[in-house]
mmCIF file of C-alpha atoms in Angstrom:
data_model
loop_
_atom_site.group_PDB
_atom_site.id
_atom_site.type_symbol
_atom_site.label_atom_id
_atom_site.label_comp_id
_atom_site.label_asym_id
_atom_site.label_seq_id
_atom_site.Cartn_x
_atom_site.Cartn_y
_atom_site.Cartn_z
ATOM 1 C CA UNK A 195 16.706 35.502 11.850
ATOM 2 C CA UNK A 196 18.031 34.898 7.980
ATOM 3 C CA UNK A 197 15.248 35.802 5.565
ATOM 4 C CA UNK A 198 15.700 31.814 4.354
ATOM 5 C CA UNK A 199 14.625 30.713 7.661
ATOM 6 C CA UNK A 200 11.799 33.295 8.030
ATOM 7 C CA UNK A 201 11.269 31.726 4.390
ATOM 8 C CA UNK A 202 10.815 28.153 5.812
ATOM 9 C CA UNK A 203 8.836 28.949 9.124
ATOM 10 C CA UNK A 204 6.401 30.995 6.836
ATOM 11 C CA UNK A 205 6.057 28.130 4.291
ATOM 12 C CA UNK A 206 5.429 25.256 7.583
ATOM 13 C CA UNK A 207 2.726 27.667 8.794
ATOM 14 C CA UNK A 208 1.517 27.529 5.258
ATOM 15 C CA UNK A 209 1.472 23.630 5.398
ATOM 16 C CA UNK A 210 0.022 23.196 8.890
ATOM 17 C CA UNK A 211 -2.729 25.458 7.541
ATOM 18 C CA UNK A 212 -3.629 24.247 4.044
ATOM 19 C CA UNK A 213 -3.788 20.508 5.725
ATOM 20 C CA UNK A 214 -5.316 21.301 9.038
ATOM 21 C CA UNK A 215 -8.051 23.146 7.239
ATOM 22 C CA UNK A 216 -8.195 19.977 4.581
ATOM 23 C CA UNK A 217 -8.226 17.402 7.388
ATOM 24 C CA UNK A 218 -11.576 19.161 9.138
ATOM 25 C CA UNK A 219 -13.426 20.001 5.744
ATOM 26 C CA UNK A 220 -12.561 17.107 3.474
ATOM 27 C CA UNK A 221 -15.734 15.110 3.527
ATOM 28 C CA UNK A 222 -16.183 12.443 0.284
ATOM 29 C CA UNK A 223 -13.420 9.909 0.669
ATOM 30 C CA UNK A 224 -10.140 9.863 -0.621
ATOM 31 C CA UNK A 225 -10.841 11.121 -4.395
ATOM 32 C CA UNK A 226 -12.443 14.186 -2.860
ATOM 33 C CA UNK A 227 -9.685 14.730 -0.671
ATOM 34 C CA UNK A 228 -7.503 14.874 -3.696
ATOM 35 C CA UNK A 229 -9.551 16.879 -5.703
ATOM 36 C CA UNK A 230 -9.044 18.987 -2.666
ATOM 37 C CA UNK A 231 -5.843 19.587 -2.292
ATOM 38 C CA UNK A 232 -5.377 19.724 -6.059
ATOM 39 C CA UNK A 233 -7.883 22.749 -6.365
ATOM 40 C CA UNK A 234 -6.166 24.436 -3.119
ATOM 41 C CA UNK A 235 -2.376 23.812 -3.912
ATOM 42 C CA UNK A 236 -2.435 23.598 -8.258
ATOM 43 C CA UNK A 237 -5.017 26.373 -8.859
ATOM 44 C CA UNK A 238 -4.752 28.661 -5.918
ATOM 45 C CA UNK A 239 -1.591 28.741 -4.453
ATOM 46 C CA UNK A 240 0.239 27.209 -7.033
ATOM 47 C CA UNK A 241 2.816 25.070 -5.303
ATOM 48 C CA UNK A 242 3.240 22.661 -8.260
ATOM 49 C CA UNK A 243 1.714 22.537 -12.047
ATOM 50 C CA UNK A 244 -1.106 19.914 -13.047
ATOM 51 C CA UNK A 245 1.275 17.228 -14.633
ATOM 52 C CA UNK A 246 3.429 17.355 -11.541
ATOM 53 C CA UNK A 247 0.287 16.574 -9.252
ATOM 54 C CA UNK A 248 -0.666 14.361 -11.232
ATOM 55 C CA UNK A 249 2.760 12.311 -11.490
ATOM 56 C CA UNK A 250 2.710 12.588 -7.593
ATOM 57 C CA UNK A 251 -0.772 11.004 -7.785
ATOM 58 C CA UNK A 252 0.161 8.101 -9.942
ATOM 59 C CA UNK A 253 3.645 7.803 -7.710
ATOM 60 C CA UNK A 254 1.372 7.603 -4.125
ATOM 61 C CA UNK A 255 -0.973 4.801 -6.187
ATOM 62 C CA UNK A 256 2.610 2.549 -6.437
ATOM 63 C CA UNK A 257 3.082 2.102 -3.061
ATOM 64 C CA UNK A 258 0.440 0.654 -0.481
ATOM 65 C CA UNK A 259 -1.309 2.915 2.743
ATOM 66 C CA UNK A 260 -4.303 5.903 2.038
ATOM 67 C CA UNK A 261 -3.661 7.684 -0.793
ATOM 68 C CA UNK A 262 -4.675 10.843 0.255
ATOM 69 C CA UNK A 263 -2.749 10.931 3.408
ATOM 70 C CA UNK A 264 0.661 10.079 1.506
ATOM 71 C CA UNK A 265 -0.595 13.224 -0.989
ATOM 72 C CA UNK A 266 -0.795 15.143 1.875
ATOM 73 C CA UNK A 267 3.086 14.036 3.165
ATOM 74 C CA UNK A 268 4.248 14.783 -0.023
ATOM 75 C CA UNK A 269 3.251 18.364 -0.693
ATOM 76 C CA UNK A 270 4.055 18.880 2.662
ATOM 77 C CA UNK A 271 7.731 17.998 1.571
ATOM 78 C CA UNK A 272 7.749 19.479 -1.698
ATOM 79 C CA UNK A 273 6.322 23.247 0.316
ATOM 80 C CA UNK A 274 8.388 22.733 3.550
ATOM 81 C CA UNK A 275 11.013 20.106 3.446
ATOM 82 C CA UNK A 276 11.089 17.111 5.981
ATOM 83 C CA UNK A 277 9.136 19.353 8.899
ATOM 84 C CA UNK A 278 6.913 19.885 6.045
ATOM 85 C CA UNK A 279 6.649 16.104 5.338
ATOM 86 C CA UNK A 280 6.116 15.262 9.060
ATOM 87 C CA UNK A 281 3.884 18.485 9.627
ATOM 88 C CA UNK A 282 1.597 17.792 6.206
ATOM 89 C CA UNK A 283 0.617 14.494 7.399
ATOM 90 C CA UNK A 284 -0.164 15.091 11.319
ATOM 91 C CA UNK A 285 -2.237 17.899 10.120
ATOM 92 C CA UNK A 286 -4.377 15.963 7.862
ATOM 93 C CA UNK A 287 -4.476 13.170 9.769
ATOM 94 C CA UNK A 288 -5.285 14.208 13.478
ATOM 95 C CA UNK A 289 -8.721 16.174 13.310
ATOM 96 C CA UNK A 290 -10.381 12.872 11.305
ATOM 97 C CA UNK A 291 -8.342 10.588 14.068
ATOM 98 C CA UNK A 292 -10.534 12.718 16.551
ATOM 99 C CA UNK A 293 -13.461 12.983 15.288
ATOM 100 C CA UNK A 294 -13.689 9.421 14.242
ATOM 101 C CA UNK A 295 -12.833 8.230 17.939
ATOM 102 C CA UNK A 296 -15.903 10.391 18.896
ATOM 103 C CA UNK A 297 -17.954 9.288 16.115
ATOM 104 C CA UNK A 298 -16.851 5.000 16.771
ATOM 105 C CA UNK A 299 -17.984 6.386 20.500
ATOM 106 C CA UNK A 300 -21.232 7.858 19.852
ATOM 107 C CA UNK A 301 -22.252 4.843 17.149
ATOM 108 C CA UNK A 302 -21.467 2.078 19.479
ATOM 109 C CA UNK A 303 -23.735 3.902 22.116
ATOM 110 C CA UNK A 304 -26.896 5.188 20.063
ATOM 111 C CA UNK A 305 -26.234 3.246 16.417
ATOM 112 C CA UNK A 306 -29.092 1.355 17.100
ATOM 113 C CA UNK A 307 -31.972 4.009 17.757
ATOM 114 C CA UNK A 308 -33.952 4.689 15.059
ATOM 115 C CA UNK A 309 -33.007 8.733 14.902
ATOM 116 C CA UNK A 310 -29.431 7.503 14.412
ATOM 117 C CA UNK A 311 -30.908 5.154 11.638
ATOM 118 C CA UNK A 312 -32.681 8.046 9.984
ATOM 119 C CA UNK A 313 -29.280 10.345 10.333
ATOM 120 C CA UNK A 314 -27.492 7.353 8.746
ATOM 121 C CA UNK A 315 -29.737 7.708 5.782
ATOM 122 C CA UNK A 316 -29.877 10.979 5.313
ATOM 123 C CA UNK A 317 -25.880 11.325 5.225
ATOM 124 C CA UNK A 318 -25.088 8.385 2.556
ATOM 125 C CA UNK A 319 -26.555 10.262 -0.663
ATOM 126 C CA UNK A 320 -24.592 13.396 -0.196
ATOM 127 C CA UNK A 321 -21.234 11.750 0.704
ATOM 128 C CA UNK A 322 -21.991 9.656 -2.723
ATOM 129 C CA UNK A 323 -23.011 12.816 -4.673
ATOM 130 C CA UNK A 324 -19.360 14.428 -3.189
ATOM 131 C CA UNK A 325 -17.695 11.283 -4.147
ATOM 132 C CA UNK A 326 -19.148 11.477 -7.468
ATOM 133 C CA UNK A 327 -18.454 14.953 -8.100
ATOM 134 C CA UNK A 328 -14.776 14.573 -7.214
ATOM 135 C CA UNK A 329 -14.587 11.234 -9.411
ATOM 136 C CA UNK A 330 -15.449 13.144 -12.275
ATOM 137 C CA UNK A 331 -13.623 16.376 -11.767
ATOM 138 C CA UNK A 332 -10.514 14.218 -11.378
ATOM 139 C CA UNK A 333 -11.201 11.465 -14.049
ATOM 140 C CA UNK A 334 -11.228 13.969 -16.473
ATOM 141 C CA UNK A 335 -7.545 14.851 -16.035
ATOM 142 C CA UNK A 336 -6.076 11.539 -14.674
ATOM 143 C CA UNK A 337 -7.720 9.358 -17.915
ATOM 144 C CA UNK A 338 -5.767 10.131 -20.820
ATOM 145 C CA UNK A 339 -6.064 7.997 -23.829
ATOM 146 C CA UNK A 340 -8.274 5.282 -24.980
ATOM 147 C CA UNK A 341 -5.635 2.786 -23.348
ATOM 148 C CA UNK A 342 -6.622 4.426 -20.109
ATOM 149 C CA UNK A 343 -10.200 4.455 -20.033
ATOM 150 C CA UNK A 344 -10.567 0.779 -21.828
ATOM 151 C CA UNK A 345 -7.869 -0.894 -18.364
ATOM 152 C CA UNK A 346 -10.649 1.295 -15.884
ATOM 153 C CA UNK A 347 -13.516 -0.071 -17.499
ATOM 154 C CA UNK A 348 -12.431 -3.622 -17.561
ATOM 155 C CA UNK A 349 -11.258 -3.448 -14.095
ATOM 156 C CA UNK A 350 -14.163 -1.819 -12.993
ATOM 157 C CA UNK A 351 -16.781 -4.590 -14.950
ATOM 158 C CA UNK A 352 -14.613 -7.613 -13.612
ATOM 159 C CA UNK A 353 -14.692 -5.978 -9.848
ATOM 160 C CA UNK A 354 -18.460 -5.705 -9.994
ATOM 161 C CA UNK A 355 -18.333 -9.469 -11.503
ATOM 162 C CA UNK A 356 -16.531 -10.766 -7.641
ATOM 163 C CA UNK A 357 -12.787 -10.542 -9.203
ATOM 164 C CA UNK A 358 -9.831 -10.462 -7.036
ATOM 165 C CA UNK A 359 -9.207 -6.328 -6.022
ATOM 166 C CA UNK A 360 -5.169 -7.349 -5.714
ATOM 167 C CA UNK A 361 -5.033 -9.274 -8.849
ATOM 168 C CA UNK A 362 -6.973 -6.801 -11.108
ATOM 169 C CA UNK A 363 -5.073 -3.614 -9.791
ATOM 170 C CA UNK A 364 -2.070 -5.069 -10.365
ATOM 171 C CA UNK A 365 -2.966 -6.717 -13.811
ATOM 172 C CA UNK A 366 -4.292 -3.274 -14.806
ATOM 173 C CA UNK A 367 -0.804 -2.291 -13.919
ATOM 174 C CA UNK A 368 0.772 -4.528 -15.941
ATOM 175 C CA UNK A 369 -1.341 -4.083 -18.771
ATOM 176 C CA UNK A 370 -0.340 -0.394 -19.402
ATOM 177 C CA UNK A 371 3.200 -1.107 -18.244
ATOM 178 C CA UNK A 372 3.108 -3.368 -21.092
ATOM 179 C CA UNK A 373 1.648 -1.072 -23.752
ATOM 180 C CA UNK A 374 4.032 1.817 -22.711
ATOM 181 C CA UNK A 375 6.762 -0.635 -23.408
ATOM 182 C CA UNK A 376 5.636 -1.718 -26.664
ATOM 183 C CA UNK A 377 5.140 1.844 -27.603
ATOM 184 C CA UNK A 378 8.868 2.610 -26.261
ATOM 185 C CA UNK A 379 10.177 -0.531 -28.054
ATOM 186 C CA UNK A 380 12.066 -1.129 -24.767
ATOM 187 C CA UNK A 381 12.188 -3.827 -22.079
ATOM 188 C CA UNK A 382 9.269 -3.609 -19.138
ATOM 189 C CA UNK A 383 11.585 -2.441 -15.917
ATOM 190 C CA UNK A 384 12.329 -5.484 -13.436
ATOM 191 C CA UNK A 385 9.169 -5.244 -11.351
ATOM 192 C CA UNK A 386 8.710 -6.462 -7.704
ATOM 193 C CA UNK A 387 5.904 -8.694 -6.676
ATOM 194 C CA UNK A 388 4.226 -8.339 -3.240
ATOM 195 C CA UNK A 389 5.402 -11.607 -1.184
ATOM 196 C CA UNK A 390 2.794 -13.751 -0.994
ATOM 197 C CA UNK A 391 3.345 -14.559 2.585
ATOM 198 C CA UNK A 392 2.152 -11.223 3.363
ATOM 199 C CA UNK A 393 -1.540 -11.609 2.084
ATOM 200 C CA UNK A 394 -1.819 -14.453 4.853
ATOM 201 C CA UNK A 395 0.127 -12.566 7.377
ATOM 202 C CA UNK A 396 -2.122 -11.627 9.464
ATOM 203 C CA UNK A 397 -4.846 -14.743 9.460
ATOM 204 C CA UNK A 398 -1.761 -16.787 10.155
ATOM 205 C CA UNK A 399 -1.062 -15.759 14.054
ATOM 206 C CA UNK A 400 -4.863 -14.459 14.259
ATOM 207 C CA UNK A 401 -6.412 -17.414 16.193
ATOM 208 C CA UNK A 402 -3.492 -17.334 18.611
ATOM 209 C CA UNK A 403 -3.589 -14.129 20.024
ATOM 210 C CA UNK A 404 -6.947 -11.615 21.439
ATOM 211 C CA UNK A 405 -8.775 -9.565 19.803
ATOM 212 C CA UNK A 406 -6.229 -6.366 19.485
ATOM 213 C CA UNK A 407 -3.465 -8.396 18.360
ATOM 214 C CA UNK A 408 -6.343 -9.783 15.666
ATOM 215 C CA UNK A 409 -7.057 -5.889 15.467
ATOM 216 C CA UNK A 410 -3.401 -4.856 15.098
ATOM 217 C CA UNK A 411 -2.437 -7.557 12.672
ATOM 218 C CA UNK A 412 -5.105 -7.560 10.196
ATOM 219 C CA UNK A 413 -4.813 -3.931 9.870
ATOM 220 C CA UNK A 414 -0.916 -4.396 9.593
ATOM 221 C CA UNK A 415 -1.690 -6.697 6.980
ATOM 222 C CA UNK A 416 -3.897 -4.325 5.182
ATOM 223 C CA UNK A 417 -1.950 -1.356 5.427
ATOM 224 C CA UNK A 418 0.771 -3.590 3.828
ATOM 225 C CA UNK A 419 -0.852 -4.784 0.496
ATOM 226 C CA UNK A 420 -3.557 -2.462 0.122
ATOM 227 C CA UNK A 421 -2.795 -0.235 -2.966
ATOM 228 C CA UNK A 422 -5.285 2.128 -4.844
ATOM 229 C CA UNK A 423 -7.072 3.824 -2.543
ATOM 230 C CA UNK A 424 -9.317 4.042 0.676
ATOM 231 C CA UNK A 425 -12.472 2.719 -1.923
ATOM 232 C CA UNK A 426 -9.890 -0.339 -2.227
ATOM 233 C CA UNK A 427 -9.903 -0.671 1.460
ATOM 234 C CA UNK A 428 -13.099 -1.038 1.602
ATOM 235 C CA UNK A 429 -13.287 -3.981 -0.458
ATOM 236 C CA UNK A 430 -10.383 -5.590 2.110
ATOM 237 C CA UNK A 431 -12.021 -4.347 5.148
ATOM 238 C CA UNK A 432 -15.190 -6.399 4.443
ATOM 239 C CA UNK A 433 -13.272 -9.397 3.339
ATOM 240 C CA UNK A 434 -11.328 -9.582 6.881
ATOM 241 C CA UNK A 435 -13.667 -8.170 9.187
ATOM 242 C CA UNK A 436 -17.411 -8.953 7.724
ATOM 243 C CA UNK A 437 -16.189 -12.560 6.108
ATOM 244 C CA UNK A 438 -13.379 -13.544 7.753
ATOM 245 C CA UNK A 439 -14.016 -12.711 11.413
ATOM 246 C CA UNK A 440 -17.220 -11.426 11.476
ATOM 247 C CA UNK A 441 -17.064 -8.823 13.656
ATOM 248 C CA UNK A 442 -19.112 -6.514 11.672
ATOM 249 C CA UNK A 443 -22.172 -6.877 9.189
ATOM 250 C CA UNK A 444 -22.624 -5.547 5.728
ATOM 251 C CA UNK A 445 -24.562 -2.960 7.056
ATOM 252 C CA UNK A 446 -22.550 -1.901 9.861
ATOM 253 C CA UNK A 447 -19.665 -1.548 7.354
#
């Protein structure tokens, strides 16, 4: 074997390992998963520099689906190549696709008893405080500039006030593509808008077909349009299934 390839098997094990290891530990949401990887591949293995993870981060926050999972694709391809693309993301992916079937499992049995209630409770503040934690450790890097901060503020005040999540993510977008450009003194690049038959997409066929193909679309639809991150799904999540269809309450969300 060529020391190249004994190169690229060595970096795949690498891959399968860092996100493996990140899938089963990475409690807190997608800004903690992040903050993760950044802390495992920027400061101690050193894959890639803090702009370039950063760059990636603000690429992966273009284009709709989990945030963290496309991070994790990524830097798999960046370490490894395309088995390192396909490896990065079944490794983070599968142990939280496993233990979430057991979890959906043992919460559809026992949610109800009050020891479950209790467990519930005790859980919420500490995922919040690692949520937090990573927020800040991350914020601190990502928000640079006044211009920055003022767009995440505003967006933030006119969430809380009931405002559209599409509308404001992508008018935050535009806001800063907009300043950049004045600052350039150069035309805004040709943009392209999110067809707005897809927003109704899945509500369209939904009262045609059971419940998986109401499952299956709706989440189709989500996956499609949902850009940010997995704190934006939420917001979507209890629009379609708490509002819309009521299959879940607030709580249960």
């Amino acid at each position: 074997m060529t020391p190249e390839a004994v190169d690229r098997r060595s970096r795949l094990r690498e891959v399968i390992q860092v996100f493996l290891r990140l899938g089963l530990i990475g409690f807190g949401g997608p800004a903690a998963h992040v903050a993760m990887m950044r802390d495992d591949v920027v400061r101690r293995r050193r894959w890639l520099d803090d702009d370039a993870f950063l760059d990636l981060l603000g690429a992966t926050n273009l284009i709709p689906g989990p945030n963290s999972t496309e991070m994790a694709i990524h830097l798999g391809f960046l370490r490894a190549g395309w088995p390192g693309l396909i490896a990065g993301g079944a490794s983070f992916i599968l142990p939280a696709m496993l233990m979430v079937m057991g979890l959906a499992w043992a919460y559809t049995r026992y949610g109800q008893l009050p020891q479950a209630d209790w467990l519930l409770y005790g859980i919420k503040p500490v995922v919040l405080a690692l949520i937090a934690n990573a927020l800040w450790g991350l914020g601190r890097r990502a928000v640079r500039g006044l211009l920055a901060a003022a767009i995440g503020a505003g967006v933030l005040v006119l969430s809380l006030a009931g405002g559209n999540e599409i509308a404001l993510l992508f008018a935050g977008g535009l806001i800063a593509l907009l300043a950049d450009s004045l600052r350039r003194r150069v035309a805004p690049p040709p943009g392209a808008a999110v067809p707005a038959a897809l927003l109704g997409a899945g509500s369209g066929f939904a009262a045609a077909l059971p419940s998986l193909g109401v499952l299956f679309l709706t989440c189709l639809k989500i996956g499609a349009i949902m850009y940010g991150s997995g704190y934006v799904l939420l917001a979507f999540l209890r629009a379609d299934f708490v509002t819309r269809l009521g299959w879940l309450t607030d709580r249960q969300l």
